[in-house]
Short mmCIF file of C-alpha atoms in Angstrom, two decimals:
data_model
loop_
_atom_site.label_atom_id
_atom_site.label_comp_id
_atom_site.label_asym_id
_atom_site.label_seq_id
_atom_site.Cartn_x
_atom_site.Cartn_y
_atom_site.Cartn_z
CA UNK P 1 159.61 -42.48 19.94
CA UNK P 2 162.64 -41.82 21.80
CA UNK P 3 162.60 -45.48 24.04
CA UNK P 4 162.52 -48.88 23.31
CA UNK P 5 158.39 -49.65 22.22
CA UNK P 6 157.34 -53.64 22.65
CA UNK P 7 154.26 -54.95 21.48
CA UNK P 8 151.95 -56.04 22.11
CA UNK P 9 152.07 -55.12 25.75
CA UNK P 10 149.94 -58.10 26.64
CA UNK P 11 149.13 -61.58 24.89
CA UNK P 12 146.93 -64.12 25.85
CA UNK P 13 147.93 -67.11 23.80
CA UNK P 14 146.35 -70.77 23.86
CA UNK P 15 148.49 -73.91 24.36
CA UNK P 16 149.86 -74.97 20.78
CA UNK P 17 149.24 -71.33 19.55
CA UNK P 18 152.21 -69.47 17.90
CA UNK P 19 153.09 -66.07 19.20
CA UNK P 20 154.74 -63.09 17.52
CA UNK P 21 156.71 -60.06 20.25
CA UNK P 22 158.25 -56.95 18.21
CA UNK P 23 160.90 -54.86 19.73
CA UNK P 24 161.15 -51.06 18.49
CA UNK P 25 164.92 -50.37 18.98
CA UNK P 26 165.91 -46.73 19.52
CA UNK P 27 167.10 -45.61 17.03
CA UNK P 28 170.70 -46.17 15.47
CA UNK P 29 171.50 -48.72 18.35
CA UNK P 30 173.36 -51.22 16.99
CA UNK P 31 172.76 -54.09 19.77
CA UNK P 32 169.74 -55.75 20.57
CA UNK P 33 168.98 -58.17 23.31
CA UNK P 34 165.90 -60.45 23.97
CA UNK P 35 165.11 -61.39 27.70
CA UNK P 36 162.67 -63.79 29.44
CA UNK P 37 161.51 -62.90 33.02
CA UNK P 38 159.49 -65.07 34.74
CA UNK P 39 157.48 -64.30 37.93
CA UNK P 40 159.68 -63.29 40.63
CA UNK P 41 163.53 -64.06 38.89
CA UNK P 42 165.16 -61.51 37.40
CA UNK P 43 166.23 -61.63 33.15
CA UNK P 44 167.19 -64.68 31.88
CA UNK P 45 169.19 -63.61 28.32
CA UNK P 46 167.63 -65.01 25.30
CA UNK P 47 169.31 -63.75 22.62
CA UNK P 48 171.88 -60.73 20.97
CA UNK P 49 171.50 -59.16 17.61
CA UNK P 50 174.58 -57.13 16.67
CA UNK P 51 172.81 -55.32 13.79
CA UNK P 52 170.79 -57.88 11.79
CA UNK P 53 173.61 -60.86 12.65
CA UNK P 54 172.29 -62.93 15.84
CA UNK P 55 176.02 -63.38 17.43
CA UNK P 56 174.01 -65.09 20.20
CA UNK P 57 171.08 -67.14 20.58
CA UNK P 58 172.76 -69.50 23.25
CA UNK P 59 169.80 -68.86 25.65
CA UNK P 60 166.92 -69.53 23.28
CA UNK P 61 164.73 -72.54 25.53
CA UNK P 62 164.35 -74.84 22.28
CA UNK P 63 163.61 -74.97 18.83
CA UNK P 64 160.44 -73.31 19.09
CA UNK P 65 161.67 -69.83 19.75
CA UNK P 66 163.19 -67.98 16.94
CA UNK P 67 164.35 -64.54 16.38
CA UNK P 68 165.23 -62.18 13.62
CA UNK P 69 166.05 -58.60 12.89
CA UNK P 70 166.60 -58.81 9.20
CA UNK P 71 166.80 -55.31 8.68
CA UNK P 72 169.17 -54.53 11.52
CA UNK P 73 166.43 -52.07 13.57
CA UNK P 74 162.81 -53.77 14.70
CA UNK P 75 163.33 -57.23 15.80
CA UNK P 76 160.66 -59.87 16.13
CA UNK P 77 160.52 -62.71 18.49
CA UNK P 78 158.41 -65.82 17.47
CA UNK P 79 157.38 -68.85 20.19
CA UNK P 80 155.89 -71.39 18.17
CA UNK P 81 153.33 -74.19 19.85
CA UNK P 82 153.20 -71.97 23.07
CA UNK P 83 153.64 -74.10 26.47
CA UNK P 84 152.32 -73.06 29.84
CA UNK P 85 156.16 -72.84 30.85
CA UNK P 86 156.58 -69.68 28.37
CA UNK P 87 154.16 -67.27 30.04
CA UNK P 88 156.46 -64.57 31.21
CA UNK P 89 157.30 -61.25 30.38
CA UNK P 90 159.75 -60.75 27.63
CA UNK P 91 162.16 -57.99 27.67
CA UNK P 92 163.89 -56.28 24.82
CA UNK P 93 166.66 -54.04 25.34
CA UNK P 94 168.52 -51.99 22.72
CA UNK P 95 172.36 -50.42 23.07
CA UNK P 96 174.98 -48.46 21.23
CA UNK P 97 177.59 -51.31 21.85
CA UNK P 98 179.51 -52.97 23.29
CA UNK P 99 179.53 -52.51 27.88
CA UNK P 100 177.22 -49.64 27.11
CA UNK P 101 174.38 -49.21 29.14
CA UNK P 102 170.76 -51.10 27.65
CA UNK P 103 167.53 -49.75 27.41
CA UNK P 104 164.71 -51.59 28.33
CA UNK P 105 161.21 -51.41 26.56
CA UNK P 106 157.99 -52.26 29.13
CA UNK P 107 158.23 -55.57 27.97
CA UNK P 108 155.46 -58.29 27.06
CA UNK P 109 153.43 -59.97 28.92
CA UNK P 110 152.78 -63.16 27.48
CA UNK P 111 150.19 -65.76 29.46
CA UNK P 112 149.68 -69.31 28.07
CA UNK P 113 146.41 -71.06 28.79
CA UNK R 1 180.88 -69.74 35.39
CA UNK R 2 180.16 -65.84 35.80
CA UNK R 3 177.60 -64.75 37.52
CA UNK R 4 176.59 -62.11 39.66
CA UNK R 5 175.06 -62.82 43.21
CA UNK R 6 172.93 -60.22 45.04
CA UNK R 7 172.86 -61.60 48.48
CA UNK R 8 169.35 -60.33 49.99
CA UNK R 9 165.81 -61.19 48.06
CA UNK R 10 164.04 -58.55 50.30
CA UNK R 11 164.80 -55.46 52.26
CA UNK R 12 163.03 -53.55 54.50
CA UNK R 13 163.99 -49.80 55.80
CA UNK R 14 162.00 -46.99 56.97
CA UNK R 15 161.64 -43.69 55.31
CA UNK R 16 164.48 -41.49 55.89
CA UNK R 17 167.08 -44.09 57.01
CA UNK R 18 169.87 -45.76 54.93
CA UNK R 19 169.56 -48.51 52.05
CA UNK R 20 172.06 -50.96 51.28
CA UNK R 21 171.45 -53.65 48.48
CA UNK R 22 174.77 -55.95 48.16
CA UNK R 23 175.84 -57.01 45.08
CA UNK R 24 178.85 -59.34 44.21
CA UNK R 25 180.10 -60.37 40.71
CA UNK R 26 182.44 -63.48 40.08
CA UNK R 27 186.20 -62.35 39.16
CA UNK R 28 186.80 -64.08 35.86
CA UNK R 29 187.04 -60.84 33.42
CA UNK R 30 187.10 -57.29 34.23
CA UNK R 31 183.45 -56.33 34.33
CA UNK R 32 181.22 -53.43 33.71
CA UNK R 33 178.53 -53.19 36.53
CA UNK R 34 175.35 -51.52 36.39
CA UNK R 35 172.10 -51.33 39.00
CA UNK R 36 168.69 -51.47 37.45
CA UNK R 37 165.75 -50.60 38.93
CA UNK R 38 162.56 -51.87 38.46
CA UNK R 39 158.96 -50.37 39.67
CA UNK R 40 155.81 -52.59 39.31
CA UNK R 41 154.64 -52.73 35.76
CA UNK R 42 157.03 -50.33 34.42
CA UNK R 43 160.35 -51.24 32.57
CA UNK R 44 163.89 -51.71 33.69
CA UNK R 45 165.49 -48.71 34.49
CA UNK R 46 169.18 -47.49 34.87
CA UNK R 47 170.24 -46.22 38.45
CA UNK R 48 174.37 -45.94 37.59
CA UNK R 49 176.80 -47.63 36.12
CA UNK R 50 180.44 -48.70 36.76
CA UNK R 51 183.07 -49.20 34.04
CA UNK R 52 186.51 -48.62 34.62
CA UNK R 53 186.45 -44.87 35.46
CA UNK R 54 185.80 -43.56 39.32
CA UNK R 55 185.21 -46.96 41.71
CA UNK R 56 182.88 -44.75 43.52
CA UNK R 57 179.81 -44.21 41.14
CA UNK R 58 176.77 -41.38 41.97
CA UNK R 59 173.86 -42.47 40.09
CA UNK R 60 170.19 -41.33 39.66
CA UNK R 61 167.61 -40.28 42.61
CA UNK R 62 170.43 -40.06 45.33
CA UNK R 63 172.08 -43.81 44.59
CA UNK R 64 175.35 -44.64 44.97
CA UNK R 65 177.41 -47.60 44.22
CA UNK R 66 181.23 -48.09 45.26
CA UNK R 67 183.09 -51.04 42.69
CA UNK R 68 185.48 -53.02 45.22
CA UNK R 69 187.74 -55.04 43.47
CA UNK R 70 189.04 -57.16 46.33
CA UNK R 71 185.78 -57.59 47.62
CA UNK R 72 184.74 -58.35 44.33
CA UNK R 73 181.12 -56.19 45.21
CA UNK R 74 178.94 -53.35 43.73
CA UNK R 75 176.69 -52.50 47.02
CA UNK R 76 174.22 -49.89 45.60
CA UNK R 77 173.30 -47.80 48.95
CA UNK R 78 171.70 -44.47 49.57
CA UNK R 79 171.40 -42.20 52.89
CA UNK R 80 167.81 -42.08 53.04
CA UNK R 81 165.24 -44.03 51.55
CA UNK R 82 161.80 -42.59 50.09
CA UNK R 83 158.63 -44.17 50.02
CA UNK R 84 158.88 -44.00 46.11
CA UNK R 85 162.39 -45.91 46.08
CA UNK R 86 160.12 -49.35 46.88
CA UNK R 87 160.71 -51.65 43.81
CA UNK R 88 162.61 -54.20 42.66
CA UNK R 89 166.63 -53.84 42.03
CA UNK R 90 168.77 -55.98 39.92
CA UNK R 91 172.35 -56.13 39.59
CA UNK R 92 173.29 -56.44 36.45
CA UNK R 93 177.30 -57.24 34.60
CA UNK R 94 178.36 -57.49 31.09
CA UNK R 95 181.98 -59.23 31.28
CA UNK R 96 184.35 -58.72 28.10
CA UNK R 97 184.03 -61.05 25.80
CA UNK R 98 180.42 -62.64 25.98
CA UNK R 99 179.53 -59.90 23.21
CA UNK R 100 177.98 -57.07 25.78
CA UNK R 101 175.54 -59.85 27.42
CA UNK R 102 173.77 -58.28 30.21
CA UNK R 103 173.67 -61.18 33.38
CA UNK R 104 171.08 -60.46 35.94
CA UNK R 105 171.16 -60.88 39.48
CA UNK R 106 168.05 -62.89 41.39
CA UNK R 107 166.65 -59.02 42.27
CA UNK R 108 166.14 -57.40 45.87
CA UNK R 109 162.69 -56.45 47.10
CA UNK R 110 163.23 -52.71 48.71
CA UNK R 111 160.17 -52.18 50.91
CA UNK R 112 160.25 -48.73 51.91
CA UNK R 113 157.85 -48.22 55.78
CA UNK R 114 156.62 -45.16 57.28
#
């Protein structure tokens, strides 16, 4: 496809339950971000892919969220022993480079209960 | 720290009149600036963006943003609202040097009235 494609588009996940987001880059983009929006706030950065290297992961909430791109195109975002404080919709956004402009997938909607 | 303040959580216009969303960015590093929009259950999309060429940027769907340097603001206005301009907007900056990071404004409401 010609945009960014998330899924699943919605997850209902049980406390304790691991969860696993994908993020379809377009294609040949080199960066990739991860976002967290809660309810009401705007993006809160999780992490940056530069290819498959994660330059940045400075915004990753603890230990139990983990990301990867080993292959330097789809990138998959894992939240192990989900909390109630996770449900949000996660955003990934793909871009040539550097200060160019991001595309945003639809995002997933992850609820914890 | 940077950051990037957008200074209203909700506005309200009627159809047909003006919009003005106000945007300011912290004056560490020389920025790029972009406006996002963002309609209810859709994804973020880009209005316009600002870096380093024209200070006055024409973006998509009649938006406009003007990149005042000793204001240190981005307001993203527009001469007359349409009912289908009501979502939410975020003001968004990368600054050089934190690796093309995207930071995200708190978002303004638009509420567009008859």
């Amino acid at each position: 496809g010609a945009g960014v494609s998330q899924s699943p588009r919605y997850k209902v996940a049980k406390r304790g339950q691991d969860v696993a987001l994908r993020c379809d880059p377009i294609s040949g983009h080199v960066s990739l971000f991860w976002y967290q929006q809660a309810l009401g706030q705007g993006p809160e950065f999780l992490t940056y892919f530069q290819n498959e290297a994660q330059l940045d992961k400075s915004g990753l909430p603890s230990d139990r969220f983990f990301a990867e791109r080993p292959e330097g195109s789809v990138s998959t975002l894992k939240i192990q022993r989900t909390q109630q404080e996770d449900s949000a919709v996660y955003l990934c956004a793909s871009s040539f480079g550097r200060s160019t402009e991001a595309f945003f997938g639809q995002g997933t909607r992850l609820t914890v209960v | 720290a940077q950051s990037v303040t957008q200074l209203d959580s909700h506005v309200s216009v009627s159809e047909g009149t003006p919009v003005l969303l106000r945007c300011n960015y912290s004056s560490s590093y020389s920025p790029s600036l972009f406006w996002y929009v963002q309609h209810p259950n859709k994804g973020l999309q880009l209005l316009l963006k600002y870096t380093s060429a024209a200070t006055l940027v024409k973006g998509i769907n009649g938006f406009e943003a003007e990149f005042k340097k000793s204001e240190t603001s981005f307001h993203l206005t527009k001469p007359s609202a349409h009912m289908s301009d009501a979502a939410e907007y975020f003001c968004v900056v990368i600054y050089t040097g934190t690796a093309s990071k995207l930071t995200f404004g708190t978002g303004t409401r638009l509420q567009v009235t008859l």
